[in-house]
């Protein structure tokens, strides 16, 4: 096998990030070498690997036009850069026809093997590097874990990750169970696509101690997906994932995934968890028996800076990962190289960001509970939260198994929701007014960035869900969702207090016409 300058650089990167290697043959890439008389001369690239010189099969270009069209790569030392490079290439050079044939014949999978990459729609180095980092945070990179190894796939949005995971295993005639309280886009996909494709959909109350039994009541012989979202968006209700995994195992049997099998042929449903609000900092769901798939909108906390769209899907099941990889290859798309780089950069501060989010959020939640314009607050760290008895066991706050509890500051995430006082129409107007009176907190959808973001779900992110169904899921007209950022807590508290005090004043009504 032949290695170019670019390949050696890629191998140096890969050795520090993963067990996978990248093998390509560069086009023209002349390097400076020493001739016998000590003078510098240029020749076809030669690098040393295992004490052997390997030469590129390409000759040194001599014409101006060919020099312009040729690829020039840095020397092997470039691979020692601390940050992973951004690989923008859409395609990768092959050793020979047999090499290309092998790559095209292989079963789709999240990561490459020693044969390297073939085409960026099938995966690329920067994308894989970021995926390996999330796989590590999810805990599926541990070869000694009782549930085995796993892998991660990165998509170009959170919704792309959700839909890819569902399309990997659902077919016409199947049945899927979703919670009443689920992200608006997920609900829209279930209603507008799953049902139109002949997939039966059932909604259940997934929250609290009764959640597992509610799922159990909805089981059918053709159930292929048991979908959960915890903490739920936007009500912050929690799902007993261990209980869900247990009732699925008891009813359908423990999952048996044979490498090379078809994910859609498995009898036991796939248990999927959207854990975007908690992140692996708090909740490593694939360590829980019976949970098959972990999904995150990496646009949010994992990226952390409101500057990318990204989604991740992680699993320990080879059949599922193959199915998700095929969907990614043919229908959706891997996360692009630049956003993969930005995601990896954001991940490096996830631990400290999540701690500050939580520290600010509990202060705000306590202030909201005491304000007369607020009728109820939903935050897992408050004693008033309906699932408070579950929250300490769910929110790990960055702890690893065996860590001393006293060394960690227990937090409960950065998402706070509350319902304004008043009848439906009054509460709805007060919620909108409060959002519009803020001057530090930003009125915008999305969440998980360093800056605080607020929104009114009934008229924004969840407006596409019928009101009757929204109310059944606990999403009241006067509910407000706040993503608490990293600002000074006092600035946030003052801003919110001022806006709440003015919740009956229409914003702009006291401004004179000019």
Short mmCIF file of C-alpha atoms in Angstrom, two decimals:
data_model
loop_
_atom_site.label_atom_id
_atom_site.label_comp_id
_atom_site.label_asym_id
_atom_site.label_seq_id
_atom_site.Cartn_x
_atom_site.Cartn_y
_atom_site.Cartn_z
CA UNK A 1 0.00 0.00 0.00
CA UNK A 2 1.31 3.46 -0.92
CA UNK A 3 1.38 6.43 1.40
CA UNK A 4 1.66 10.06 0.39
CA UNK A 5 2.72 13.09 2.38
CA UNK A 6 -0.98 13.81 3.01
CA UNK A 7 -1.58 10.24 4.11
CA UNK A 8 1.23 10.32 6.67
CA UNK A 9 -0.15 13.58 8.06
CA UNK A 10 -3.60 12.04 8.28
CA UNK A 11 -2.17 8.96 9.98
CA UNK A 12 -0.44 11.11 12.58
CA UNK A 13 -3.77 12.80 13.33
CA UNK A 14 -5.69 9.55 13.41
CA UNK A 15 -3.28 7.91 15.84
CA UNK A 16 -4.10 10.59 18.39
CA UNK A 17 -7.86 10.49 17.81
CA UNK A 18 -8.85 6.95 17.03
CA UNK A 19 -7.83 3.48 16.04
CA UNK A 20 -8.80 4.17 12.41
CA UNK A 21 -6.25 5.27 9.83
CA UNK A 22 -6.51 7.19 6.61
CA UNK A 23 -4.71 5.86 3.56
CA UNK A 24 -4.55 7.88 0.37
CA UNK A 25 -2.16 8.50 -2.47
CA UNK A 26 -1.46 12.15 -3.15
CA UNK A 27 -1.24 13.81 -6.49
CA UNK A 28 1.89 15.85 -7.25
CA UNK A 29 3.51 16.83 -3.97
CA UNK A 30 7.21 17.59 -4.47
CA UNK A 31 9.40 17.74 -1.38
CA UNK A 32 12.89 19.01 -0.81
CA UNK A 33 15.53 16.28 -0.40
CA UNK A 34 19.30 16.27 -0.24
CA UNK A 35 21.29 15.01 -3.21
CA UNK A 36 24.64 13.29 -2.88
CA UNK A 37 26.49 16.56 -3.35
CA UNK A 38 24.54 18.22 -0.53
CA UNK A 39 22.48 20.51 -2.78
CA UNK A 40 18.73 20.67 -2.48
CA UNK A 41 16.68 19.24 -5.33
CA UNK A 42 13.06 18.41 -5.93
CA UNK A 43 11.75 14.99 -6.85
CA UNK A 44 8.64 12.89 -6.48
CA UNK A 45 7.57 12.69 -2.84
CA UNK A 46 9.33 10.12 -0.72
CA UNK A 47 8.45 9.40 2.90
CA UNK A 48 9.59 6.77 5.33
CA UNK A 49 7.18 4.28 6.89
CA UNK A 50 8.52 1.32 8.85
CA UNK A 51 12.02 2.12 7.51
CA UNK A 52 10.81 1.77 3.91
CA UNK A 53 10.72 4.53 1.33
CA UNK A 54 7.38 4.74 -0.44
CA UNK A 55 7.17 6.87 -3.57
CA UNK A 56 4.14 8.47 -5.15
CA UNK A 57 3.29 7.12 -8.58
CA UNK A 58 2.72 10.65 -9.83
CA UNK A 59 5.49 12.51 -11.58
CA UNK A 60 6.55 16.06 -10.82
CA UNK A 61 4.48 18.53 -12.86
CA UNK A 62 6.40 20.78 -15.23
CA UNK A 63 3.76 22.73 -17.18
CA UNK A 64 2.07 25.78 -15.68
CA UNK A 65 -1.49 24.54 -16.19
CA UNK A 66 -0.76 21.15 -14.59
CA UNK A 67 0.97 22.83 -11.64
CA UNK A 68 -2.20 24.90 -11.11
CA UNK A 69 -4.43 21.84 -11.18
CA UNK A 70 -2.20 19.68 -8.98
CA UNK A 71 -2.40 19.04 -5.24
CA UNK A 72 0.49 20.13 -3.04
CA UNK A 73 0.54 18.81 0.52
CA UNK A 74 2.57 19.76 3.58
CA UNK A 75 5.29 17.57 5.03
CA UNK A 76 4.46 14.86 7.61
CA UNK A 77 5.12 17.22 10.52
CA UNK A 78 1.84 18.99 9.72
CA UNK A 79 0.04 16.07 11.30
CA UNK A 80 1.42 17.10 14.69
CA UNK A 81 -0.86 20.13 14.96
CA UNK A 82 -2.65 20.03 18.31
CA UNK A 83 -6.08 20.75 16.83
CA UNK A 84 -7.39 18.34 14.18
CA UNK A 85 -7.22 19.80 10.68
CA UNK A 86 -10.27 20.48 8.53
CA UNK A 87 -10.40 18.14 5.54
CA UNK A 88 -12.46 19.84 2.85
CA UNK A 89 -11.83 17.26 0.15
CA UNK A 90 -14.94 15.68 -1.36
CA UNK A 91 -13.10 12.63 -2.69
CA UNK A 92 -10.02 10.59 -1.83
CA UNK A 93 -7.31 9.07 -4.01
CA UNK A 94 -7.20 5.31 -4.40
CA UNK A 95 -4.22 2.97 -4.58
CA UNK A 96 -5.63 0.99 -7.49
CA UNK A 97 -8.89 -0.36 -8.90
CA UNK A 98 -8.96 -3.18 -6.36
CA UNK A 99 -8.76 -0.63 -3.54
CA UNK A 100 -11.77 1.21 -4.97
CA UNK A 101 -13.66 -2.04 -5.38
CA UNK A 102 -13.09 -2.99 -1.73
CA UNK A 103 -14.32 0.39 -0.48
CA UNK A 104 -17.49 0.22 -2.57
CA UNK A 105 -18.32 -3.34 -1.56
CA UNK A 106 -18.07 -2.80 2.20
CA UNK A 107 -21.11 -2.73 4.47
CA UNK A 108 -21.90 0.85 5.44
CA UNK A 109 -20.59 1.80 8.88
CA UNK A 110 -19.89 5.01 10.83
CA UNK A 111 -16.09 4.76 10.78
CA UNK A 112 -13.51 3.81 8.20
CA UNK A 113 -11.01 0.98 8.48
CA UNK A 114 -7.41 0.72 7.29
CA UNK A 115 -8.53 1.11 3.67
CA UNK A 116 -9.40 4.73 4.42
CA UNK A 117 -11.98 7.03 2.88
CA UNK A 118 -13.57 7.03 -0.55
CA UNK A 119 -16.07 9.94 -0.74
CA UNK A 120 -17.16 12.53 1.80
CA UNK A 121 -20.84 11.60 1.53
CA UNK A 122 -19.74 8.28 3.03
CA UNK A 123 -17.69 9.92 5.79
CA UNK A 124 -14.67 12.19 6.08
CA UNK A 125 -11.74 12.59 8.50
CA UNK A 126 -12.86 15.73 10.35
CA UNK A 127 -16.38 14.37 10.70
CA UNK A 128 -15.07 11.10 12.08
CA UNK A 129 -12.75 12.84 14.54
CA UNK A 130 -15.68 14.76 16.08
CA UNK A 131 -17.82 11.60 16.09
CA UNK A 132 -15.11 9.73 17.99
CA UNK A 133 -15.13 12.47 20.62
CA UNK A 134 -18.89 12.20 21.16
CA UNK A 135 -18.64 8.41 21.25
CA UNK A 136 -16.13 8.82 24.08
CA UNK A 137 -18.45 11.17 25.98
CA UNK A 138 -21.32 8.71 25.50
CA UNK A 139 -19.12 6.00 27.03
CA UNK A 140 -19.22 3.60 24.07
CA UNK A 141 -15.46 3.67 23.44
CA UNK A 142 -14.67 1.49 26.47
CA UNK A 143 -13.70 -2.03 25.31
CA UNK A 144 -14.29 -3.36 28.82
CA UNK A 145 -17.88 -2.09 29.20
CA UNK A 146 -20.39 -4.86 29.84
CA UNK A 147 -22.53 -3.69 26.90
CA UNK A 148 -19.63 -3.58 24.46
CA UNK A 149 -18.29 -0.96 22.10
CA UNK A 150 -20.30 1.47 20.01
CA UNK A 151 -19.96 4.21 17.44
CA UNK A 152 -21.38 7.64 16.65
CA UNK A 153 -22.70 9.22 13.46
CA UNK A 154 -22.83 12.98 12.90
CA UNK A 155 -25.49 14.65 10.78
CA UNK A 156 -26.05 18.17 9.50
CA UNK A 157 -28.81 18.98 12.03
CA UNK A 158 -30.55 17.55 15.05
CA UNK A 159 -33.66 16.78 13.00
CA UNK A 160 -31.51 15.00 10.42
CA UNK A 161 -30.17 12.81 13.24
CA UNK A 162 -33.69 12.09 14.55
CA UNK A 163 -35.20 11.28 11.17
CA UNK A 164 -32.19 9.18 10.13
CA UNK A 165 -32.42 7.09 13.28
CA UNK A 166 -36.14 6.49 12.69
CA UNK A 167 -35.80 5.78 8.97
CA UNK A 168 -33.05 3.27 9.70
CA UNK A 169 -35.51 0.88 11.35
CA UNK A 170 -39.09 1.85 10.44
CA UNK A 171 -40.96 0.48 7.43
CA UNK A 172 -44.55 0.55 6.22
CA UNK A 173 -46.73 -1.56 8.51
CA UNK A 174 -44.60 -0.87 11.60
CA UNK A 175 -45.72 0.84 14.81
CA UNK A 176 -43.88 3.53 16.77
CA UNK A 177 -44.56 4.99 20.22
CA UNK A 178 -43.75 8.63 21.01
CA UNK A 179 -44.32 10.75 24.13
CA UNK A 180 -46.99 13.45 24.12
CA UNK A 181 -44.34 15.99 25.06
CA UNK A 182 -41.78 15.79 22.29
CA UNK A 183 -39.86 18.31 20.23
CA UNK A 184 -42.10 19.95 17.63
CA UNK A 185 -40.02 18.77 14.69
CA UNK A 186 -40.12 15.17 15.90
CA UNK A 187 -43.90 15.37 16.24
CA UNK A 188 -44.17 16.90 12.77
CA UNK A 189 -42.12 14.07 11.25
CA UNK A 190 -44.29 11.47 12.99
CA UNK A 191 -47.49 13.09 11.76
CA UNK A 192 -46.47 14.22 8.28
CA UNK A 193 -44.16 11.43 7.21
CA UNK A 194 -44.46 8.32 9.40
CA UNK A 195 -48.24 8.17 9.07
CA UNK A 196 -48.13 8.93 5.34
CA UNK A 197 -45.60 6.11 4.89
CA UNK A 198 -47.98 3.62 6.53
CA UNK A 199 -46.36 3.64 9.97
CA UNK A 200 -48.81 3.61 12.89
CA UNK A 201 -48.04 6.14 15.64
CA UNK A 202 -49.18 6.12 19.28
CA UNK A 203 -48.55 8.90 21.83
CA UNK A 204 -48.23 8.25 25.56
CA UNK A 205 -47.49 10.14 28.77
CA UNK A 206 -43.85 9.14 29.23
CA UNK A 207 -43.14 11.20 32.33
CA UNK A 208 -42.64 10.25 35.94
CA UNK A 209 -42.89 6.92 37.66
CA UNK A 210 -45.83 5.80 35.52
CA UNK A 211 -44.03 6.40 32.22
CA UNK A 212 -42.77 2.81 31.71
CA UNK A 213 -46.24 1.33 32.32
CA UNK A 214 -47.78 3.82 29.90
CA UNK A 215 -45.37 2.66 27.23
CA UNK A 216 -46.15 -0.96 28.07
CA UNK A 217 -49.87 -0.40 27.54
CA UNK A 218 -49.14 0.83 24.01
CA UNK A 219 -47.00 -2.17 22.96
CA UNK A 220 -48.11 -4.03 19.83
CA UNK A 221 -46.75 -7.00 17.97
CA UNK A 222 -45.48 -4.69 15.21
CA UNK A 223 -43.92 -2.05 17.49
CA UNK A 224 -40.46 -1.22 16.13
CA UNK A 225 -39.59 2.02 17.95
CA UNK A 226 -40.09 3.13 21.55
CA UNK A 227 -39.07 6.77 21.44
CA UNK A 228 -38.31 8.88 24.51
CA UNK A 229 -37.21 12.45 25.13
CA UNK A 230 -35.87 13.23 28.56
CA UNK A 231 -35.78 15.84 29.93
CA UNK A 232 -38.78 16.64 27.77
CA UNK A 233 -38.87 19.76 25.63
CA UNK A 234 -40.13 22.12 26.97
CA UNK A 235 -41.81 20.84 30.15
CA UNK A 236 -38.64 19.38 31.72
CA UNK A 237 -40.52 16.23 32.73
CA UNK A 238 -38.27 13.18 33.21
CA UNK A 239 -38.61 9.62 31.93
CA UNK A 240 -37.53 6.54 33.87
CA UNK A 241 -35.26 5.08 31.19
CA UNK A 242 -34.25 2.06 33.25
CA UNK A 243 -37.94 1.30 33.72
CA UNK A 244 -38.65 1.68 30.00
CA UNK A 245 -35.78 -0.63 29.10
CA UNK A 246 -37.01 -3.16 31.63
CA UNK A 247 -40.62 -3.30 30.41
CA UNK A 248 -39.44 -3.62 26.80
CA UNK A 249 -37.12 -6.49 27.76
CA UNK A 250 -39.87 -8.22 29.74
CA UNK A 251 -42.39 -7.97 26.92
CA UNK A 252 -40.23 -8.60 23.86
CA UNK A 253 -37.11 -10.22 25.28
CA UNK A 254 -33.58 -8.91 25.61
CA UNK A 255 -32.11 -7.54 22.39
CA UNK A 256 -29.95 -9.86 20.32
CA UNK A 257 -28.13 -8.02 17.53
CA UNK A 258 -26.24 -10.22 15.10
CA UNK A 259 -23.52 -8.44 13.15
CA UNK A 260 -24.52 -8.26 9.51
CA UNK A 261 -28.25 -8.60 10.16
CA UNK A 262 -31.03 -6.24 9.06
CA UNK A 263 -32.01 -3.74 11.77
CA UNK A 264 -35.64 -3.77 10.59
CA UNK A 265 -35.91 -7.55 11.09
CA UNK A 266 -35.26 -7.42 14.84
CA UNK A 267 -38.31 -8.49 16.87
CA UNK A 268 -37.58 -6.31 19.89
CA UNK A 269 -38.34 -2.58 19.40
CA UNK A 270 -35.50 -0.09 19.28
CA UNK A 271 -35.51 2.12 22.37
CA UNK A 272 -34.34 5.61 21.39
CA UNK A 273 -33.55 8.54 23.67
CA UNK A 274 -33.33 12.19 22.70
CA UNK A 275 -31.19 13.52 25.54
CA UNK A 276 -30.41 16.94 24.08
CA UNK A 277 -31.30 18.87 27.24
CA UNK A 278 -29.15 16.75 29.56
CA UNK A 279 -26.17 15.93 27.30
CA UNK A 280 -23.74 13.14 28.26
CA UNK A 281 -22.51 15.45 31.03
CA UNK A 282 -25.61 14.47 32.98
CA UNK A 283 -27.04 11.41 31.28
CA UNK A 284 -25.15 8.58 29.55
CA UNK A 285 -28.18 6.67 28.38
CA UNK A 286 -26.33 3.83 26.62
CA UNK A 287 -25.05 2.66 29.99
CA UNK A 288 -28.66 1.82 30.88
CA UNK A 289 -29.77 -1.73 30.07
CA UNK A 290 -32.36 -1.86 27.32
CA UNK A 291 -31.51 1.50 25.71
CA UNK A 292 -30.37 1.13 22.09
CA UNK A 293 -29.88 4.58 20.61
CA UNK A 294 -28.78 7.98 21.96
CA UNK A 295 -29.70 11.08 19.95
CA UNK A 296 -28.61 14.68 20.45
CA UNK A 297 -29.20 17.92 18.64
CA UNK A 298 -25.53 18.89 18.74
CA UNK A 299 -26.59 22.35 17.60
CA UNK A 300 -27.41 22.92 21.24
CA UNK A 301 -25.16 22.21 24.24
CA UNK A 302 -22.63 19.99 22.48
CA UNK A 303 -21.72 22.75 20.04
CA UNK A 304 -22.51 25.37 22.64
CA UNK A 305 -22.02 28.58 20.67
CA UNK A 306 -25.12 28.96 18.44
CA UNK A 307 -22.96 28.86 15.32
CA UNK A 308 -23.56 25.40 13.81
CA UNK A 309 -26.32 22.96 12.96
CA UNK A 310 -25.44 19.38 13.91
CA UNK A 311 -26.92 16.15 15.24
CA UNK A 312 -25.49 12.94 16.65
CA UNK A 313 -26.72 9.34 16.78
CA UNK A 314 -24.81 6.83 18.91
CA UNK A 315 -25.41 3.13 19.45
CA UNK A 316 -23.71 -0.13 20.33
CA UNK A 317 -25.74 -2.09 17.78
CA UNK A 318 -23.92 -2.90 14.52
CA UNK A 319 -27.15 -3.59 12.58
CA UNK A 320 -28.62 -0.26 13.66
CA UNK A 321 -25.39 1.62 12.90
CA UNK A 322 -25.33 0.05 9.45
CA UNK A 323 -28.94 1.10 8.81
CA UNK A 324 -28.30 4.64 10.01
CA UNK A 325 -25.13 4.84 7.92
CA UNK A 326 -27.03 3.77 4.80
CA UNK A 327 -29.68 6.43 5.42
CA UNK A 328 -26.91 8.99 5.91
CA UNK A 329 -25.18 7.92 2.71
CA UNK A 330 -28.29 7.90 0.51
CA UNK A 331 -30.82 10.33 2.01
CA UNK A 332 -29.38 12.63 4.67
CA UNK A 333 -25.76 13.72 4.82
CA UNK A 334 -22.77 13.67 7.22
CA UNK A 335 -21.90 16.83 9.10
CA UNK A 336 -19.69 19.00 6.90
CA UNK A 337 -15.98 19.37 7.73
CA UNK A 338 -16.05 22.95 9.02
CA UNK A 339 -18.99 22.35 11.36
CA UNK A 340 -17.39 19.09 12.49
CA UNK A 341 -14.31 21.09 13.47
CA UNK A 342 -16.43 23.67 15.33
CA UNK A 343 -18.37 20.93 17.09
CA UNK A 344 -15.16 19.26 18.27
CA UNK A 345 -13.94 22.63 19.55
CA UNK A 346 -17.20 23.19 21.43
CA UNK A 347 -17.06 19.75 23.01
CA UNK A 348 -13.77 20.56 24.69
CA UNK A 349 -15.51 23.03 27.03
CA UNK A 350 -18.73 21.05 27.58
CA UNK A 351 -17.83 20.06 31.15
CA UNK A 352 -17.22 23.58 32.43
CA UNK A 353 -20.04 25.13 30.41
CA UNK A 354 -22.63 22.70 31.75
CA UNK A 355 -21.58 23.42 35.32
CA UNK A 356 -22.07 27.18 34.85
CA UNK A 357 -25.39 26.69 33.04
CA UNK A 358 -26.66 24.70 36.00
CA UNK A 359 -25.37 27.10 38.63
CA UNK A 360 -27.15 30.01 36.96
CA UNK A 361 -30.33 28.06 36.27
CA UNK A 362 -31.06 27.03 39.87
CA UNK A 363 -30.83 30.67 40.98
CA UNK A 364 -33.28 31.74 38.31
CA UNK A 365 -35.66 28.85 39.05
CA UNK A 366 -35.81 29.83 42.73
CA UNK A 367 -36.49 33.47 41.86
CA UNK A 368 -39.28 32.48 39.48
CA UNK A 369 -40.96 30.34 42.13
CA UNK A 370 -41.23 33.36 44.38
CA UNK A 371 -42.59 35.78 41.77
CA UNK A 372 -46.36 36.49 41.94
CA UNK A 373 -46.75 36.57 38.12
CA UNK A 374 -45.58 32.93 37.89
CA UNK A 375 -47.97 30.10 38.74
CA UNK A 376 -45.57 27.15 38.37
CA UNK A 377 -41.91 26.45 37.56
CA UNK A 378 -40.46 23.30 36.05
CA UNK A 379 -36.83 22.67 36.94
CA UNK A 380 -35.52 19.26 38.08
CA UNK A 381 -33.52 20.81 40.91
CA UNK A 382 -36.57 22.29 42.63
CA UNK A 383 -38.43 20.33 45.29
CA UNK A 384 -41.67 21.29 43.55
CA UNK A 385 -40.72 19.48 40.32
CA UNK A 386 -43.11 16.53 39.79
CA UNK A 387 -40.20 14.18 39.05
CA UNK A 388 -37.86 15.48 41.76
CA UNK A 389 -37.45 12.00 43.24
CA UNK A 390 -35.84 10.89 39.97
CA UNK A 391 -33.63 13.87 39.21
CA UNK A 392 -30.61 13.16 41.44
CA UNK A 393 -30.22 9.74 39.86
CA UNK A 394 -30.45 11.14 36.34
CA UNK A 395 -28.28 14.26 36.50
CA UNK A 396 -24.71 12.99 36.90
CA UNK A 397 -23.11 16.47 36.76
CA UNK A 398 -19.99 15.16 35.07
CA UNK A 399 -19.34 12.43 37.61
CA UNK A 400 -17.84 9.13 36.57
CA UNK A 401 -18.59 5.88 38.37
CA UNK A 402 -16.52 5.70 41.52
CA UNK A 403 -15.96 9.46 41.85
CA UNK A 404 -16.29 11.05 45.27
CA UNK A 405 -19.67 12.81 45.43
CA UNK A 406 -18.17 15.62 47.50
CA UNK A 407 -15.87 16.62 44.63
CA UNK A 408 -18.80 17.58 42.39
CA UNK A 409 -21.31 20.40 42.45
CA UNK A 410 -24.73 18.82 41.77
CA UNK A 411 -26.53 20.70 39.01
CA UNK A 412 -29.63 20.01 36.94
CA UNK A 413 -29.02 21.50 33.53
CA UNK A 414 -29.57 24.91 32.04
CA UNK A 415 -33.22 24.70 30.92
CA UNK A 416 -35.96 26.34 32.99
CA UNK A 417 -39.63 26.58 32.06
CA UNK A 418 -42.51 28.26 33.81
CA UNK A 419 -46.18 29.10 33.34
CA UNK A 420 -47.48 32.62 33.73
CA UNK A 421 -50.46 33.23 36.03
CA UNK A 422 -53.90 33.90 34.57
CA UNK A 423 -56.53 32.28 32.39
CA UNK A 424 -55.47 30.88 29.03
CA UNK A 425 -55.64 34.08 26.98
CA UNK A 426 -54.26 36.23 29.80
CA UNK A 427 -51.40 33.83 30.49
CA UNK A 428 -50.55 33.63 26.79
CA UNK A 429 -50.40 37.44 26.48
CA UNK A 430 -48.34 37.74 29.65
CA UNK A 431 -45.88 35.15 28.35
CA UNK A 432 -45.42 37.02 25.09
CA UNK A 433 -45.08 40.35 26.89
CA UNK A 434 -42.48 38.98 29.28
CA UNK A 435 -40.35 37.68 26.42
CA UNK A 436 -40.53 41.01 24.62
CA UNK A 437 -39.63 43.15 27.68
CA UNK A 438 -36.25 41.45 28.18
CA UNK A 439 -33.10 43.43 27.45
CA UNK A 440 -30.28 41.02 28.40
CA UNK A 441 -31.85 37.69 27.51
CA UNK A 442 -32.36 37.13 23.79
CA UNK A 443 -35.75 36.29 22.22
CA UNK A 444 -34.82 33.44 19.87
CA UNK A 445 -35.45 29.76 19.31
CA UNK A 446 -32.84 27.07 19.97
CA UNK A 447 -30.93 26.60 23.21
CA UNK A 448 -27.68 25.51 24.79
CA UNK A 449 -25.51 28.45 23.73
CA UNK A 450 -23.30 30.58 25.93
CA UNK A 451 -25.94 33.33 25.67
CA UNK A 452 -29.38 33.09 27.29
CA UNK A 453 -32.28 32.46 24.90
CA UNK A 454 -35.99 32.65 25.65
CA UNK A 455 -39.01 31.60 23.63
CA UNK A 456 -42.77 31.04 23.87
CA UNK A 457 -43.43 27.43 22.71
CA UNK A 458 -47.19 27.78 22.09
CA UNK A 459 -46.57 30.39 19.41
CA UNK A 460 -43.07 29.36 18.30
CA UNK A 461 -41.31 25.96 18.54
CA UNK A 462 -44.43 23.90 19.31
CA UNK A 463 -47.00 25.92 17.42
CA UNK A 464 -47.41 23.12 14.85
CA UNK A 465 -48.72 20.73 17.53
CA UNK A 466 -52.53 20.85 17.94
CA UNK A 467 -53.50 22.70 21.11
CA UNK A 468 -55.39 19.73 22.54
CA UNK A 469 -52.30 17.56 22.22
CA UNK A 470 -50.04 20.30 23.57
CA UNK A 471 -52.23 20.62 26.65
CA UNK A 472 -52.24 16.83 27.14
CA UNK A 473 -48.46 16.96 27.24
CA UNK A 474 -48.44 19.75 29.82
CA UNK A 475 -47.54 22.50 27.35
CA UNK A 476 -49.79 25.36 28.49
CA UNK A 477 -50.44 28.53 26.52
CA UNK A 478 -48.63 30.61 29.13
CA UNK A 479 -45.52 28.44 29.28
CA UNK A 480 -42.13 30.07 28.68
CA UNK A 481 -38.88 28.22 27.96
CA UNK A 482 -35.56 29.72 29.01
CA UNK A 483 -32.13 28.44 28.02
CA UNK A 484 -29.93 29.89 30.75
CA UNK A 485 -26.56 31.06 29.45
CA UNK A 486 -23.20 31.85 31.00
CA UNK A 487 -23.84 35.52 31.75
CA UNK A 488 -23.50 36.98 35.23
CA UNK A 489 -26.39 35.53 37.22
CA UNK A 490 -27.34 38.90 38.73
CA UNK A 491 -27.74 40.44 35.27
CA UNK A 492 -30.11 37.64 34.29
CA UNK A 493 -32.10 37.85 37.51
CA UNK A 494 -32.54 41.62 37.23
CA UNK A 495 -33.60 41.35 33.58
CA UNK A 496 -36.18 38.66 34.30
CA UNK A 497 -37.56 40.40 37.37
CA UNK A 498 -38.06 43.62 35.42
CA UNK A 499 -39.78 41.80 32.53
CA UNK A 500 -42.07 39.83 34.87
CA UNK A 501 -43.04 43.00 36.73
CA UNK A 502 -44.12 44.47 33.38
CA UNK A 503 -45.91 41.37 32.07
CA UNK A 504 -49.25 43.20 31.81
CA UNK A 505 -47.74 46.08 29.83
CA UNK A 506 -47.72 45.72 26.07
CA UNK A 507 -44.13 46.33 24.90
CA UNK A 508 -43.84 49.63 23.03
CA UNK A 509 -47.24 50.91 24.20
CA UNK A 510 -45.61 53.72 26.19
CA UNK A 511 -43.43 54.90 23.30
CA UNK A 512 -44.63 58.11 21.65
CA UNK A 513 -44.85 58.34 17.88
CA UNK A 514 -42.02 60.35 16.37
#
